[in-house]
């Protein structure tokens, strides 16, 4: 394991520059510098809210209003912009190094930063869907309601079980996306994890799948995780500061080849 930060930057850049199939796996921590709160760690959302009540399918069916109050608090940051970490990953894809991004995030900031191949394991806030009649909606369909902090009601069947197409606790992950993400992790020869506590399954299984198939493992996280021991390089710090430095080093290596 490399020790000084410069050694780690060099080693990470060499791993990525030499790779044929680098895959990136991200969690809430990569969007923290965009102003979106994380779930765990110091001031994580789960210290303030009970995930069972505001982020589980059982909680949603029991009381959709609690879910919407939590979501509105979170969505207040919809003006969130991609940060240098998102752009660094998009640049590595443009350089032909990163072949796919697998994210647990629902904020679509990877796509807005220019990443093309993005697997959203937990869905995204792009669209909403009625759980009863399956009708799909865009946010514009309910903009007035949400402004008056009322909760969306299905215009087709009258149900209050209208929610963004995100995966809540107790719901299955989109099977095709999960299958593709497992395949990408299996094929990866370099696996870069950014901003995840790696405690929520089945997403958290993916780094272990990559490791067991021989990938070189890099972790960038603000604090230690339960999986640090499976990584070849571990950075404790801010993704928005570390990732651009790795990209600069990759460019230096590529210009020498
Ligand atoms: N740079 C890098 N890492 C950071 C930064 C940063 N600027 N800020 C915070 N972190 C780290 C935190 O230390 C934490 O370990 O990001 C990690 C985020 O962990 P979680 O909040 O647990 O987020 P995540 O791993 O994505 O959670 C997985 O749990 O609640 C569910 O569905 C939700 O997708 C989410 C899933
Ligand atoms: Zn409906």
GROMACS .gro file of C-alpha atoms and ligand atoms in nm:
model
  294
    1UNK     CA    1   0.000   0.000   0.000
    2UNK     CA    2   0.140   0.346  -0.098
    3UNK     CA    3   0.176   0.599   0.185
    4UNK     CA    4   0.245   0.969   0.102
    5UNK     CA    5  -0.025   1.148  -0.093
    6UNK     CA    6   0.204   1.209  -0.393
    7UNK     CA    7   0.301   0.842  -0.406
    8UNK     CA    8  -0.068   0.753  -0.393
    9UNK     CA    9  -0.154   0.998  -0.671
   10UNK     CA   10   0.127   0.852  -0.887
   11UNK     CA   11   0.032   0.491  -0.815
   12UNK     CA   12  -0.339   0.556  -0.879
   13UNK     CA   13  -0.259   0.737  -1.204
   14UNK     CA   14  -0.033   0.449  -1.318
   15UNK     CA   15  -0.308   0.195  -1.239
   16UNK     CA   16  -0.562   0.397  -1.438
   17UNK     CA   17  -0.328   0.481  -1.730
   18UNK     CA   18  -0.235   0.113  -1.772
   19UNK     CA   19  -0.591  -0.018  -1.731
   20UNK     CA   20  -0.798  -0.154  -2.017
   21UNK     CA   21  -1.127  -0.155  -1.826
   22UNK     CA   22  -1.146   0.100  -1.545
   23UNK     CA   23  -1.481   0.130  -1.367
   24UNK     CA   24  -1.583   0.398  -1.116
   25UNK     CA   25  -1.825   0.333  -0.829
   26UNK     CA   26  -1.967   0.636  -0.646
   27UNK     CA   27  -2.179   0.721  -0.344
   28UNK     CA   28  -2.320   1.033  -0.178
   29UNK     CA   29  -1.971   1.157  -0.084
   30UNK     CA   30  -1.889   1.255  -0.443
   31UNK     CA   31  -2.182   1.500  -0.438
   32UNK     CA   32  -2.104   1.642  -0.093
   33UNK     CA   33  -1.893   1.923  -0.248
   34UNK     CA   34  -2.194   2.004  -0.468
   35UNK     CA   35  -2.386   2.083  -0.149
   36UNK     CA   36  -2.591   1.761  -0.133
   37UNK     CA   37  -2.586   1.610   0.218
   38UNK     CA   38  -2.457   1.256   0.267
   39UNK     CA   39  -2.651   0.990   0.456
   40UNK     CA   40  -2.388   0.875   0.706
   41UNK     CA   41  -2.070   1.020   0.855
   42UNK     CA   42  -2.045   1.343   1.056
   43UNK     CA   43  -2.359   1.537   0.960
   44UNK     CA   44  -2.532   1.256   0.767
   45UNK     CA   45  -2.905   1.276   0.700
   46UNK     CA   46  -2.970   0.955   0.897
   47UNK     CA   47  -2.867   1.140   1.213
   48UNK     CA   48  -3.161   1.376   1.159
   49UNK     CA   49  -3.420   1.154   0.990
   50UNK     CA   50  -3.526   0.792   1.044
   51UNK     CA   51  -3.461   0.616   0.708
   52UNK     CA   52  -3.730   0.361   0.793
   53UNK     CA   53  -3.984   0.646   0.810
   54UNK     CA   54  -3.871   0.873   0.524
   55UNK     CA   55  -3.679   0.645   0.284
   56UNK     CA   56  -3.840   0.301   0.298
   57UNK     CA   57  -4.126   0.177   0.082
   58UNK     CA   58  -4.317   0.071   0.397
   59UNK     CA   59  -4.275   0.422   0.542
   60UNK     CA   60  -4.384   0.580   0.214
   61UNK     CA   61  -4.702   0.371   0.198
   62UNK     CA   62  -4.774   0.447   0.566
   63UNK     CA   63  -4.719   0.820   0.534
   64UNK     CA   64  -4.628   0.969   0.193
   65UNK     CA   65  -4.619   1.319   0.351
   66UNK     CA   66  -4.317   1.233   0.571
   67UNK     CA   67  -4.135   1.110   0.260
   68UNK     CA   68  -4.218   1.431   0.072
   69UNK     CA   69  -4.111   1.659   0.359
   70UNK     CA   70  -3.775   1.478   0.370
   71UNK     CA   71  -3.743   1.479  -0.009
   72UNK     CA   72  -3.822   1.850  -0.037
   73UNK     CA   73  -3.553   1.922   0.224
   74UNK     CA   74  -3.309   1.716   0.015
   75UNK     CA   75  -3.430   1.852  -0.320
   76UNK     CA   76  -3.385   2.211  -0.201
   77UNK     CA   77  -3.041   2.153  -0.347
   78UNK     CA   78  -3.173   2.062  -0.690
   79UNK     CA   79  -2.971   2.362  -0.807
   80UNK     CA   80  -2.669   2.150  -0.711
   81UNK     CA   81  -2.403   2.153  -0.983
   82UNK     CA   82  -2.146   1.886  -1.068
   83UNK     CA   83  -1.818   1.946  -0.881
   84UNK     CA   84  -1.455   1.888  -0.993
   85UNK     CA   85  -1.480   1.521  -0.891
   86UNK     CA   86  -1.767   1.458  -1.135
   87UNK     CA   87  -1.582   1.642  -1.411
   88UNK     CA   88  -1.259   1.449  -1.345
   89UNK     CA   89  -1.443   1.119  -1.391
   90UNK     CA   90  -1.611   1.243  -1.710
   91UNK     CA   91  -1.267   1.345  -1.840
   92UNK     CA   92  -1.125   0.998  -1.769
   93UNK     CA   93  -1.413   0.853  -1.973
   94UNK     CA   94  -1.338   1.098  -2.257
   95UNK     CA   95  -0.972   0.984  -2.245
   96UNK     CA   96  -1.098   0.629  -2.302
   97UNK     CA   97  -0.984   0.516  -1.955
   98UNK     CA   98  -1.311   0.498  -1.754
   99UNK     CA   99  -1.548   0.258  -1.931
  100UNK     CA  100  -1.845   0.296  -1.693
  101UNK     CA  101  -1.967   0.478  -1.384
  102UNK     CA  102  -2.181   0.284  -1.136
  103UNK     CA  103  -2.349   0.522  -0.895
  104UNK     CA  104  -2.572   0.487  -0.587
  105UNK     CA  105  -2.663   0.855  -0.626
  106UNK     CA  106  -2.996   0.977  -0.766
  107UNK     CA  107  -2.882   1.335  -0.842
  108UNK     CA  108  -2.779   1.280  -1.210
  109UNK     CA  109  -2.466   1.495  -1.155
  110UNK     CA  110  -2.243   1.243  -1.338
  111UNK     CA  111  -2.448   1.283  -1.655
  112UNK     CA  112  -2.455   1.661  -1.614
  113UNK     CA  113  -2.075   1.658  -1.586
  114UNK     CA  114  -2.056   1.473  -1.919
  115UNK     CA  115  -2.029   1.106  -1.817
  116UNK     CA  116  -2.202   0.896  -2.083
  117UNK     CA  117  -2.215   0.541  -1.948
  118UNK     CA  118  -2.376   0.573  -1.603
  119UNK     CA  119  -2.555   0.291  -1.420
  120UNK     CA  120  -2.794   0.436  -1.158
  121UNK     CA  121  -2.836   0.150  -0.909
  122UNK     CA  122  -3.085   0.344  -0.697
  123UNK     CA  123  -3.271   0.513  -0.982
  124UNK     CA  124  -3.284   0.890  -1.018
  125UNK     CA  125  -3.502   1.193  -0.944
  126UNK     CA  126  -3.558   1.253  -1.318
  127UNK     CA  127  -3.912   1.111  -1.332
  128UNK     CA  128  -4.196   1.022  -1.092
  129UNK     CA  129  -4.428   0.719  -1.105
  130UNK     CA  130  -4.764   0.622  -0.952
  131UNK     CA  131  -4.726   0.296  -0.759
  132UNK     CA  132  -5.091   0.208  -0.820
  133UNK     CA  133  -5.147   0.267  -1.191
  134UNK     CA  134  -4.778   0.290  -1.302
  135UNK     CA  135  -4.839   0.623  -1.479
  136UNK     CA  136  -4.515   0.824  -1.516
  137UNK     CA  137  -4.486   1.199  -1.454
  138UNK     CA  138  -4.230   1.478  -1.481
  139UNK     CA  139  -4.175   1.733  -1.201
  140UNK     CA  140  -4.357   1.999  -1.404
  141UNK     CA  141  -4.678   1.798  -1.360
  142UNK     CA  142  -4.671   1.876  -0.987
  143UNK     CA  143  -4.470   2.200  -0.967
  144UNK     CA  144  -4.757   2.408  -0.823
  145UNK     CA  145  -4.843   2.142  -0.565
  146UNK     CA  146  -4.485   2.109  -0.443
  147UNK     CA  147  -4.452   2.487  -0.424
  148UNK     CA  148  -4.748   2.493  -0.182
  149UNK     CA  149  -4.583   2.196  -0.006
  150UNK     CA  150  -4.878   1.977  -0.091
  151UNK     CA  151  -4.811   1.615  -0.191
  152UNK     CA  152  -4.859   1.485  -0.547
  153UNK     CA  153  -5.181   1.297  -0.627
  154UNK     CA  154  -5.204   1.079  -0.937
  155UNK     CA  155  -5.397   1.265  -1.209
  156UNK     CA  156  -5.494   0.934  -1.359
  157UNK     CA  157  -5.615   0.721  -1.065
  158UNK     CA  158  -5.624   0.965  -0.772
  159UNK     CA  159  -5.366   0.771  -0.567
  160UNK     CA  160  -5.129   0.955  -0.330
  161UNK     CA  161  -4.865   0.688  -0.394
  162UNK     CA  162  -4.674   0.895  -0.648
  163UNK     CA  163  -4.298   0.901  -0.590
  164UNK     CA  164  -3.974   0.979  -0.778
  165UNK     CA  165  -3.832   0.671  -0.957
  166UNK     CA  166  -3.571   0.617  -0.684
  167UNK     CA  167  -3.512   0.289  -0.498
  168UNK     CA  168  -3.630   0.313  -0.137
  169UNK     CA  169  -3.520   0.074   0.137
  170UNK     CA  170  -3.726  -0.243   0.098
  171UNK     CA  171  -3.756  -0.203  -0.281
  172UNK     CA  172  -3.561  -0.415  -0.532
  173UNK     CA  173  -3.292  -0.248  -0.742
  174UNK     CA  174  -3.367  -0.222  -1.118
  175UNK     CA  175  -3.265  -0.576  -1.220
  176UNK     CA  176  -3.116  -0.497  -1.561
  177UNK     CA  177  -2.906  -0.212  -1.419
  178UNK     CA  178  -2.784  -0.431  -1.132
  179UNK     CA  179  -2.697  -0.718  -1.367
  180UNK     CA  180  -2.503  -0.483  -1.597
  181UNK     CA  181  -2.322  -0.325  -1.300
  182UNK     CA  182  -2.219  -0.670  -1.175
  183UNK     CA  183  -2.086  -0.757  -1.523
  184UNK     CA  184  -1.890  -0.430  -1.542
  185UNK     CA  185  -1.743  -0.494  -1.194
  186UNK     CA  186  -1.649  -0.850  -1.290
  187UNK     CA  187  -1.470  -0.729  -1.607
  188UNK     CA  188  -1.293  -0.432  -1.444
  189UNK     CA  189  -0.913  -0.440  -1.420
  190UNK     CA  190  -0.918  -0.112  -1.220
  191UNK     CA  191  -1.200  -0.020  -0.979
  192UNK     CA  192  -1.215   0.333  -0.833
  193UNK     CA  193  -1.457   0.386  -0.540
  194UNK     CA  194  -1.541   0.748  -0.456
  195UNK     CA  195  -1.747   0.875  -0.160
  196UNK     CA  196  -1.927   0.571  -0.026
  197UNK     CA  197  -1.945   0.414   0.321
  198UNK     CA  198  -1.991   0.077   0.143
  199UNK     CA  199  -2.253  -0.046   0.391
  200UNK     CA  200  -2.567  -0.072   0.175
  201UNK     CA  201  -2.619  -0.395  -0.019
  202UNK     CA  202  -2.638  -0.519  -0.288
  203UNK     CA  203  -2.447  -0.211  -0.417
  204UNK     CA  204  -2.167  -0.260  -0.164
  205UNK     CA  205  -2.099  -0.608  -0.305
  206UNK     CA  206  -1.961  -0.464  -0.630
  207UNK     CA  207  -1.613  -0.365  -0.503
  208UNK     CA  208  -1.569  -0.720  -0.366
  209UNK     CA  209  -1.671  -0.865  -0.703
  210UNK     CA  210  -1.415  -0.645  -0.878
  211UNK     CA  211  -1.146  -0.738  -0.624
  212UNK     CA  212  -1.214  -1.111  -0.651
  213UNK     CA  213  -1.178  -1.085  -1.029
  214UNK     CA  214  -0.832  -0.930  -1.000
  215UNK     CA  215  -0.904  -0.557  -1.034
  216UNK     CA  216  -0.659  -0.302  -0.891
  217UNK     CA  217  -0.857  -0.116  -0.624
  218UNK     CA  218  -0.850   0.257  -0.543
  219UNK     CA  219  -1.062   0.423  -0.269
  220UNK     CA  220  -1.120   0.797  -0.221
  221UNK     CA  221  -1.334   0.868   0.087
  222UNK     CA  222  -1.347   1.135   0.358
  223UNK     CA  223  -1.317   0.868   0.627
  224UNK     CA  224  -1.233   0.499   0.665
  225UNK     CA  225  -1.483   0.238   0.546
  226UNK     CA  226  -1.551  -0.124   0.638
  227UNK     CA  227  -1.380  -0.231   0.315
  228UNK     CA  228  -1.051  -0.034   0.330
  229UNK     CA  229  -0.852  -0.361   0.353
  230UNK     CA  230  -0.947  -0.470  -0.002
  231UNK     CA  231  -0.797  -0.157  -0.162
  232UNK     CA  232  -0.446  -0.116  -0.309
  233UNK     CA  233  -0.456   0.263  -0.265
  234UNK     CA  234  -0.666   0.444   0.000
  235UNK     CA  235  -0.710   0.824   0.014
  236UNK     CA  236  -0.883   0.987   0.313
  237UNK     CA  237  -0.987   1.324   0.180
  238UNK     CA  238  -1.212   1.523  -0.052
  239UNK     CA  239  -1.292   1.374  -0.390
  240UNK     CA  240  -1.309   1.722  -0.546
  241UNK     CA  241  -0.946   1.784  -0.449
  242UNK     CA  242  -0.791   1.440  -0.505
  243UNK     CA  243  -0.949   1.330  -0.834
  244UNK     CA  244  -0.833   1.630  -1.044
  245UNK     CA  245  -0.474   1.565  -0.923
  246UNK     CA  246  -0.497   1.201  -1.034
  247UNK     CA  247  -0.629   1.309  -1.376
  248UNK     CA  248  -0.339   1.558  -1.416
  249UNK     CA  249  -0.091   1.277  -1.336
  250UNK     CA  250  -0.264   1.040  -1.583
  251UNK     CA  251  -0.224   1.307  -1.853
  252UNK     CA  252   0.149   1.339  -1.767
  253UNK     CA  253   0.193   0.962  -1.799
  254UNK     CA  254  -0.005   0.949  -2.124
  255UNK     CA  255   0.203   1.235  -2.274
  256UNK     CA  256   0.523   1.039  -2.201
  257UNK     CA  257   0.398   0.723  -2.381
  258LIG     N1  258  -1.517   1.338  -0.070
  258LIG     C1  259  -1.510   1.203  -0.052
  258LIG     N2  260  -1.587   1.134   0.038
  258LIG     C2  261  -1.674   1.207   0.112
  258LIG     C3  262  -1.686   1.348   0.100
  258LIG     C4  263  -1.603   1.413   0.004
  258LIG     N3  264  -1.607   1.547  -0.014
  258LIG     N4  265  -1.781   1.390   0.189
  258LIG     C5  266  -1.826   1.280   0.253
  258LIG     N5  267  -1.762   1.170   0.208
  258LIG     C6  268  -1.779   1.031   0.249
  258LIG     C7  269  -1.829   1.011   0.389
  258LIG     O1  270  -1.720   1.002   0.479
  258LIG     C8  271  -1.905   0.879   0.379
  258LIG     O2  272  -1.823   0.769   0.419
  258LIG     O3  273  -1.879   0.977   0.165
  258LIG     C9  274  -1.938   0.866   0.230
  258LIG    C10  275  -2.088   0.870   0.204
  258LIG     O4  276  -2.145   0.758   0.265
  258LIG     P1  277  -2.304   0.749   0.277
  258LIG     O5  278  -2.357   0.878   0.327
  258LIG     O6  279  -2.333   0.622   0.352
  258LIG     O7  280  -2.353   0.737   0.128
  258LIG     P2  281  -2.360   0.607   0.036
  258LIG     O8  282  -2.245   0.515   0.064
  258LIG     O9  283  -2.376   0.655  -0.103
  258LIG    O10  284  -2.497   0.538   0.086
  258LIG    C11  285  -2.545   0.429   0.009
  258LIG    O11  286  -2.749   0.435   0.139
  258LIG    O12  287  -2.907   0.566   0.239
  258LIG    C12  288  -2.883   0.485   0.130
  258LIG    O13  289  -2.982   0.487  -0.083
  258LIG    C13  290  -2.896   0.560  -0.001
  258LIG    O14  291  -2.757   0.545  -0.200
  258LIG    C14  292  -2.754   0.557  -0.058
  258LIG    C15  293  -2.695   0.434   0.008
  259LIG    ZN1  294  -5.217   0.639  -1.055
   0.00000   0.00000   0.00000
